[in-house]
């Protein structure tokens, strides 16, 4: 499983992790599917307001923390690399972004093979990720490997 997000205990830990990853320039911390998570990003593409999330740059970690964060802000890969499709038309009705399977870049999926096939059948999909989120196996569709 390859992912740019992981379970994390605190925003300070998220920022400290980003500072140690050469490709990380920005990070976001918040709650998704009942768990506290950290997202690492190499750009701020996809920056948007989101209640109860915090955002910081690579240098935003203790001791500068918390003065350097942007409250209620999230960085989403969808801003630049997420491929939003009608997953419901492909028979997928669970695990979708904002519970809307008609416009989503992720959905519940039973196997890597199924994820790869759906990517190959989706115009613009060049990359896919299969992994676990909140105890559910999911497929993420992408138009590139950045973010």
mmCIF file with all atom_site columns, C-alpha atoms in Angstrom:
data_model
loop_
_atom_site.group_PDB
_atom_site.id
_atom_site.type_symbol
_atom_site.label_atom_id
_atom_site.label_alt_id
_atom_site.label_comp_id
_atom_site.label_asym_id
_atom_site.label_entity_id
_atom_site.label_seq_id
_atom_site.pdbx_PDB_ins_code
_atom_site.Cartn_x
_atom_site.Cartn_y
_atom_site.Cartn_z
_atom_site.occupancy
_atom_site.B_iso_or_equiv
_atom_site.pdbx_formal_charge
_atom_site.auth_seq_id
_atom_site.auth_comp_id
_atom_site.auth_asym_id
_atom_site.auth_atom_id
_atom_site.pdbx_PDB_model_num
ATOM 1   C CA . UNK A 1 1   ? 0.000   0.000  0.000   1.00 0.00 ? 1   UNK A CA 1
ATOM 2   C CA . UNK A 1 2   ? 1.322   3.412  -0.948  1.00 0.00 ? 2   UNK A CA 1
ATOM 3   C CA . UNK A 1 3   ? -0.235  6.530  0.531   1.00 0.00 ? 3   UNK A CA 1
ATOM 4   C CA . UNK A 1 4   ? 0.456   10.200 1.152   1.00 0.00 ? 4   UNK A CA 1
ATOM 5   C CA . UNK A 1 5   ? -1.649  10.124 4.322   1.00 0.00 ? 5   UNK A CA 1
ATOM 6   C CA . UNK A 1 6   ? -1.360  8.227  7.560   1.00 0.00 ? 6   UNK A CA 1
ATOM 7   C CA . UNK A 1 7   ? -2.751  8.088  11.070  1.00 0.00 ? 7   UNK A CA 1
ATOM 8   C CA . UNK A 1 8   ? -1.098  10.727 13.231  1.00 0.00 ? 8   UNK A CA 1
ATOM 9   C CA . UNK A 1 9   ? -1.402  11.804 16.878  1.00 0.00 ? 9   UNK A CA 1
ATOM 10  C CA . UNK A 1 10  ? -1.145  15.580 16.466  1.00 0.00 ? 10  UNK A CA 1
ATOM 11  C CA . UNK A 1 11  ? -0.628  18.462 14.042  1.00 0.00 ? 11  UNK A CA 1
ATOM 12  C CA . UNK A 1 12  ? 2.811   19.007 15.549  1.00 0.00 ? 12  UNK A CA 1
ATOM 13  C CA . UNK A 1 13  ? 3.770   15.396 14.741  1.00 0.00 ? 13  UNK A CA 1
ATOM 14  C CA . UNK A 1 14  ? 2.422   15.847 11.207  1.00 0.00 ? 14  UNK A CA 1
ATOM 15  C CA . UNK A 1 15  ? 4.545   18.978 10.697  1.00 0.00 ? 15  UNK A CA 1
ATOM 16  C CA . UNK A 1 16  ? 7.621   17.300 12.153  1.00 0.00 ? 16  UNK A CA 1
ATOM 17  C CA . UNK A 1 17  ? 7.149   14.338 9.799   1.00 0.00 ? 17  UNK A CA 1
ATOM 18  C CA . UNK A 1 18  ? 6.873   16.653 6.793   1.00 0.00 ? 18  UNK A CA 1
ATOM 19  C CA . UNK A 1 19  ? 10.102  18.375 7.772   1.00 0.00 ? 19  UNK A CA 1
ATOM 20  C CA . UNK A 1 20  ? 11.906  15.000 7.545   1.00 0.00 ? 20  UNK A CA 1
ATOM 21  C CA . UNK A 1 21  ? 10.525  13.944 4.141   1.00 0.00 ? 21  UNK A CA 1
ATOM 22  C CA . UNK A 1 22  ? 12.532  15.587 1.316   1.00 0.00 ? 22  UNK A CA 1
ATOM 23  C CA . UNK A 1 23  ? 9.572   15.702 -1.101  1.00 0.00 ? 23  UNK A CA 1
ATOM 24  C CA . UNK A 1 24  ? 7.186   17.271 1.445   1.00 0.00 ? 24  UNK A CA 1
ATOM 25  C CA . UNK A 1 25  ? 6.644   21.031 1.261   1.00 0.00 ? 25  UNK A CA 1
ATOM 26  C CA . UNK A 1 26  ? 3.162   21.253 2.851   1.00 0.00 ? 26  UNK A CA 1
ATOM 27  C CA . UNK A 1 27  ? 1.058   19.206 5.250   1.00 0.00 ? 27  UNK A CA 1
ATOM 28  C CA . UNK A 1 28  ? -2.554  18.987 6.443   1.00 0.00 ? 28  UNK A CA 1
ATOM 29  C CA . UNK A 1 29  ? -3.890  17.446 9.651   1.00 0.00 ? 29  UNK A CA 1
ATOM 30  C CA . UNK A 1 30  ? -7.519  16.565 10.380  1.00 0.00 ? 30  UNK A CA 1
ATOM 31  C CA . UNK A 1 31  ? -10.068 13.863 11.072  1.00 0.00 ? 31  UNK A CA 1
ATOM 32  C CA . UNK A 1 32  ? -11.226 11.530 8.293   1.00 0.00 ? 32  UNK A CA 1
ATOM 33  C CA . UNK A 1 33  ? -13.399 8.464  8.818   1.00 0.00 ? 33  UNK A CA 1
ATOM 34  C CA . UNK A 1 34  ? -13.089 8.848  12.599  1.00 0.00 ? 34  UNK A CA 1
ATOM 35  C CA . UNK A 1 35  ? -9.288  8.881  12.682  1.00 0.00 ? 35  UNK A CA 1
ATOM 36  C CA . UNK A 1 36  ? -6.739  11.695 13.044  1.00 0.00 ? 36  UNK A CA 1
ATOM 37  C CA . UNK A 1 37  ? -4.641  11.788 9.875   1.00 0.00 ? 37  UNK A CA 1
ATOM 38  C CA . UNK A 1 38  ? -1.756  13.657 8.284   1.00 0.00 ? 38  UNK A CA 1
ATOM 39  C CA . UNK A 1 39  ? -1.461  14.345 4.540   1.00 0.00 ? 39  UNK A CA 1
ATOM 40  C CA . UNK A 1 40  ? 1.940   15.204 3.014   1.00 0.00 ? 40  UNK A CA 1
ATOM 41  C CA . UNK A 1 41  ? 2.089   17.257 -0.197  1.00 0.00 ? 41  UNK A CA 1
ATOM 42  C CA . UNK A 1 42  ? 4.808   18.605 -2.475  1.00 0.00 ? 42  UNK A CA 1
ATOM 43  C CA . UNK A 1 43  ? 2.636   21.530 -3.621  1.00 0.00 ? 43  UNK A CA 1
ATOM 44  C CA . UNK A 1 44  ? -0.292  23.517 -2.277  1.00 0.00 ? 44  UNK A CA 1
ATOM 45  C CA . UNK A 1 45  ? -2.477  22.709 -5.298  1.00 0.00 ? 45  UNK A CA 1
ATOM 46  C CA . UNK A 1 46  ? -5.904  21.749 -4.031  1.00 0.00 ? 46  UNK A CA 1
ATOM 47  C CA . UNK A 1 47  ? -5.805  24.142 -1.084  1.00 0.00 ? 47  UNK A CA 1
ATOM 48  C CA . UNK A 1 48  ? -9.317  24.803 0.197   1.00 0.00 ? 48  UNK A CA 1
ATOM 49  C CA . UNK A 1 49  ? -11.146 25.778 3.353   1.00 0.00 ? 49  UNK A CA 1
ATOM 50  C CA . UNK A 1 50  ? -12.235 22.855 5.510   1.00 0.00 ? 50  UNK A CA 1
ATOM 51  C CA . UNK A 1 51  ? -13.477 23.165 9.094   1.00 0.00 ? 51  UNK A CA 1
ATOM 52  C CA . UNK A 1 52  ? -11.421 21.420 11.762  1.00 0.00 ? 52  UNK A CA 1
ATOM 53  C CA . UNK A 1 53  ? -8.345  20.881 9.539   1.00 0.00 ? 53  UNK A CA 1
ATOM 54  C CA . UNK A 1 54  ? -5.008  22.657 9.883   1.00 0.00 ? 54  UNK A CA 1
ATOM 55  C CA . UNK A 1 55  ? -2.404  23.336 7.211   1.00 0.00 ? 55  UNK A CA 1
ATOM 56  C CA . UNK A 1 56  ? 1.278   24.140 7.449   1.00 0.00 ? 56  UNK A CA 1
ATOM 57  C CA . UNK A 1 57  ? 4.427   24.487 5.408   1.00 0.00 ? 57  UNK A CA 1
ATOM 58  C CA . UNK A 1 58  ? 7.523   22.297 5.681   1.00 0.00 ? 58  UNK A CA 1
ATOM 59  C CA . UNK A 1 59  ? 9.025   24.640 8.277   1.00 0.00 ? 59  UNK A CA 1
ATOM 60  C CA . UNK A 1 60  ? 5.854   24.674 10.400  1.00 0.00 ? 60  UNK A CA 1
ATOM 61  C CA . UNK A 1 61  ? 6.700   22.279 13.235  1.00 0.00 ? 61  UNK A CA 1
ATOM 62  C CA . UNK A 1 62  ? 7.891   22.661 16.836  1.00 0.00 ? 62  UNK A CA 1
ATOM 63  C CA . UNK A 1 63  ? 9.199   25.067 18.045  1.00 0.00 ? 63  UNK A CA 1
ATOM 64  C CA . UNK A 1 64  ? 7.457   27.352 15.468  1.00 0.00 ? 64  UNK A CA 1
ATOM 65  C CA . UNK A 1 65  ? 4.222   25.395 15.940  1.00 0.00 ? 65  UNK A CA 1
ATOM 66  C CA . UNK A 1 66  ? 1.398   26.480 16.405  1.00 0.00 ? 66  UNK A CA 1
ATOM 67  C CA . UNK A 1 67  ? 1.870   30.097 15.286  1.00 0.00 ? 67  UNK A CA 1
ATOM 68  C CA . UNK A 1 68  ? 2.606   29.014 11.700  1.00 0.00 ? 68  UNK A CA 1
ATOM 69  C CA . UNK A 1 69  ? -0.542  26.979 10.908  1.00 0.00 ? 69  UNK A CA 1
ATOM 70  C CA . UNK A 1 70  ? -3.538  27.961 8.792   1.00 0.00 ? 70  UNK A CA 1
ATOM 71  C CA . UNK A 1 71  ? -6.674  26.918 10.640  1.00 0.00 ? 71  UNK A CA 1
ATOM 72  C CA . UNK A 1 72  ? -9.607  25.303 8.759   1.00 0.00 ? 72  UNK A CA 1
ATOM 73  C CA . UNK A 1 73  ? -7.548  24.579 5.617   1.00 0.00 ? 73  UNK A CA 1
ATOM 74  C CA . UNK A 1 74  ? -6.851  21.295 3.812   1.00 0.00 ? 74  UNK A CA 1
ATOM 75  C CA . UNK A 1 75  ? -4.701  20.296 0.839   1.00 0.00 ? 75  UNK A CA 1
ATOM 76  C CA . UNK A 1 76  ? -6.373  17.736 -1.369  1.00 0.00 ? 76  UNK A CA 1
ATOM 77  C CA . UNK A 1 77  ? -4.697  15.800 -4.170  1.00 0.00 ? 77  UNK A CA 1
ATOM 78  C CA . UNK A 1 78  ? -8.010  16.315 -5.977  1.00 0.00 ? 78  UNK A CA 1
ATOM 79  C CA . UNK A 1 79  ? -7.109  19.937 -6.566  1.00 0.00 ? 79  UNK A CA 1
ATOM 80  C CA . UNK A 1 80  ? -4.622  18.891 -9.195  1.00 0.00 ? 80  UNK A CA 1
ATOM 81  C CA . UNK A 1 81  ? -4.347  15.128 -9.600  1.00 0.00 ? 81  UNK A CA 1
ATOM 82  C CA . UNK A 1 82  ? -7.629  13.547 -8.495  1.00 0.00 ? 82  UNK A CA 1
ATOM 83  C CA . UNK A 1 83  ? -9.762  12.148 -11.291 1.00 0.00 ? 83  UNK A CA 1
ATOM 84  C CA . UNK A 1 84  ? -13.433 12.565 -10.426 1.00 0.00 ? 84  UNK A CA 1
ATOM 85  C CA . UNK A 1 85  ? -15.631 9.996  -12.150 1.00 0.00 ? 85  UNK A CA 1
ATOM 86  C CA . UNK A 1 86  ? -19.147 8.622  -11.892 1.00 0.00 ? 86  UNK A CA 1
ATOM 87  C CA . UNK A 1 87  ? -18.230 5.518  -9.899  1.00 0.00 ? 87  UNK A CA 1
ATOM 88  C CA . UNK A 1 88  ? -21.907 4.638  -9.518  1.00 0.00 ? 88  UNK A CA 1
ATOM 89  C CA . UNK A 1 89  ? -22.012 4.061  -13.280 1.00 0.00 ? 89  UNK A CA 1
ATOM 90  C CA . UNK A 1 90  ? -19.190 1.535  -12.747 1.00 0.00 ? 90  UNK A CA 1
ATOM 91  C CA . UNK A 1 91  ? -21.183 -0.269 -10.033 1.00 0.00 ? 91  UNK A CA 1
ATOM 92  C CA . UNK A 1 92  ? -19.503 1.446  -7.081  1.00 0.00 ? 92  UNK A CA 1
ATOM 93  C CA . UNK A 1 93  ? -21.822 2.851  -4.409  1.00 0.00 ? 93  UNK A CA 1
ATOM 94  C CA . UNK A 1 94  ? -19.773 2.904  -1.191  1.00 0.00 ? 94  UNK A CA 1
ATOM 95  C CA . UNK A 1 95  ? -16.696 4.645  0.216   1.00 0.00 ? 95  UNK A CA 1
ATOM 96  C CA . UNK A 1 96  ? -16.920 7.657  -2.087  1.00 0.00 ? 96  UNK A CA 1
ATOM 97  C CA . UNK A 1 97  ? -15.738 11.233 -1.535  1.00 0.00 ? 97  UNK A CA 1
ATOM 98  C CA . UNK A 1 98  ? -18.410 13.093 0.468   1.00 0.00 ? 98  UNK A CA 1
ATOM 99  C CA . UNK A 1 99  ? -20.618 9.981  0.069   1.00 0.00 ? 99  UNK A CA 1
ATOM 100 C CA . UNK A 1 100 ? -21.318 11.022 -3.545  1.00 0.00 ? 100 UNK A CA 1
ATOM 101 C CA . UNK A 1 101 ? -20.381 8.189  -5.884  1.00 0.00 ? 101 UNK A CA 1
ATOM 102 C CA . UNK A 1 102 ? -21.519 10.161 -8.939  1.00 0.00 ? 102 UNK A CA 1
ATOM 103 C CA . UNK A 1 103 ? -18.527 12.534 -8.537  1.00 0.00 ? 103 UNK A CA 1
ATOM 104 C CA . UNK A 1 104 ? -15.638 10.947 -6.689  1.00 0.00 ? 104 UNK A CA 1
ATOM 105 C CA . UNK A 1 105 ? -11.941 10.162 -6.947  1.00 0.00 ? 105 UNK A CA 1
ATOM 106 C CA . UNK A 1 106 ? -12.177 7.245  -4.492  1.00 0.00 ? 106 UNK A CA 1
ATOM 107 C CA . UNK A 1 107 ? -14.531 4.345  -3.829  1.00 0.00 ? 107 UNK A CA 1
ATOM 108 C CA . UNK A 1 108 ? -14.691 0.985  -2.065  1.00 0.00 ? 108 UNK A CA 1
ATOM 109 C CA . UNK A 1 109 ? -12.978 -1.677 -4.152  1.00 0.00 ? 109 UNK A CA 1
ATOM 110 C CA . UNK A 1 110 ? -12.409 -5.399 -3.649  1.00 0.00 ? 110 UNK A CA 1
ATOM 111 C CA . UNK A 1 111 ? -8.977  -5.814 -5.250  1.00 0.00 ? 111 UNK A CA 1
ATOM 112 C CA . UNK A 1 112 ? -5.993  -4.180 -6.914  1.00 0.00 ? 112 UNK A CA 1
ATOM 113 C CA . UNK A 1 113 ? -6.975  -5.844 -10.167 1.00 0.00 ? 113 UNK A CA 1
ATOM 114 C CA . UNK A 1 114 ? -10.441 -4.273 -10.050 1.00 0.00 ? 114 UNK A CA 1
ATOM 115 C CA . UNK A 1 115 ? -8.914  -0.863 -9.284  1.00 0.00 ? 115 UNK A CA 1
ATOM 116 C CA . UNK A 1 116 ? -6.498  -1.172 -12.219 1.00 0.00 ? 116 UNK A CA 1
ATOM 117 C CA . UNK A 1 117 ? -9.313  -2.193 -14.581 1.00 0.00 ? 117 UNK A CA 1
ATOM 118 C CA . UNK A 1 118 ? -11.527 0.738  -13.526 1.00 0.00 ? 118 UNK A CA 1
ATOM 119 C CA . UNK A 1 119 ? -8.592  3.133  -14.026 1.00 0.00 ? 119 UNK A CA 1
ATOM 120 C CA . UNK A 1 120 ? -7.940  1.695  -17.486 1.00 0.00 ? 120 UNK A CA 1
ATOM 121 C CA . UNK A 1 121 ? -11.605 2.221  -18.377 1.00 0.00 ? 121 UNK A CA 1
ATOM 122 C CA . UNK A 1 122 ? -11.690 5.815  -17.080 1.00 0.00 ? 122 UNK A CA 1
ATOM 123 C CA . UNK A 1 123 ? -10.634 8.530  -19.509 1.00 0.00 ? 123 UNK A CA 1
ATOM 124 C CA . UNK A 1 124 ? -7.722  10.523 -18.118 1.00 0.00 ? 124 UNK A CA 1
ATOM 125 C CA . UNK A 1 125 ? -6.713  7.997  -15.454 1.00 0.00 ? 125 UNK A CA 1
ATOM 126 C CA . UNK A 1 126 ? -2.962  7.424  -15.543 1.00 0.00 ? 126 UNK A CA 1
ATOM 127 C CA . UNK A 1 127 ? -2.350  6.313  -11.948 1.00 0.00 ? 127 UNK A CA 1
ATOM 128 C CA . UNK A 1 128 ? -4.279  4.487  -9.265  1.00 0.00 ? 128 UNK A CA 1
ATOM 129 C CA . UNK A 1 129 ? -3.753  3.562  -5.628  1.00 0.00 ? 129 UNK A CA 1
ATOM 130 C CA . UNK A 1 130 ? -5.339  0.675  -3.768  1.00 0.00 ? 130 UNK A CA 1
ATOM 131 C CA . UNK A 1 131 ? -5.277  0.599  0.006   1.00 0.00 ? 131 UNK A CA 1
ATOM 132 C CA . UNK A 1 132 ? -7.095  0.694  3.303   1.00 0.00 ? 132 UNK A CA 1
ATOM 133 C CA . UNK A 1 133 ? -8.976  3.696  4.643   1.00 0.00 ? 133 UNK A CA 1
ATOM 134 C CA . UNK A 1 134 ? -11.059 3.423  7.777   1.00 0.00 ? 134 UNK A CA 1
ATOM 135 C CA . UNK A 1 135 ? -11.128 -0.373 7.616   1.00 0.00 ? 135 UNK A CA 1
ATOM 136 C CA . UNK A 1 136 ? -12.391 -0.408 4.023   1.00 0.00 ? 136 UNK A CA 1
ATOM 137 C CA . UNK A 1 137 ? -10.300 -1.253 0.952   1.00 0.00 ? 137 UNK A CA 1
ATOM 138 C CA . UNK A 1 138 ? -10.491 1.563  -1.574  1.00 0.00 ? 138 UNK A CA 1
ATOM 139 C CA . UNK A 1 139 ? -9.296  2.649  -4.979  1.00 0.00 ? 139 UNK A CA 1
ATOM 140 C CA . UNK A 1 140 ? -8.101  6.200  -5.703  1.00 0.00 ? 140 UNK A CA 1
ATOM 141 C CA . UNK A 1 141 ? -7.945  7.423  -9.317  1.00 0.00 ? 141 UNK A CA 1
ATOM 142 C CA . UNK A 1 142 ? -5.345  10.018 -10.359 1.00 0.00 ? 142 UNK A CA 1
ATOM 143 C CA . UNK A 1 143 ? -4.303  11.941 -13.448 1.00 0.00 ? 143 UNK A CA 1
ATOM 144 C CA . UNK A 1 144 ? -0.649  12.042 -12.373 1.00 0.00 ? 144 UNK A CA 1
ATOM 145 C CA . UNK A 1 145 ? 1.763   11.028 -9.652  1.00 0.00 ? 145 UNK A CA 1
ATOM 146 C CA . UNK A 1 146 ? 2.263   14.472 -8.098  1.00 0.00 ? 146 UNK A CA 1
ATOM 147 C CA . UNK A 1 147 ? 0.591   16.036 -5.116  1.00 0.00 ? 147 UNK A CA 1
#
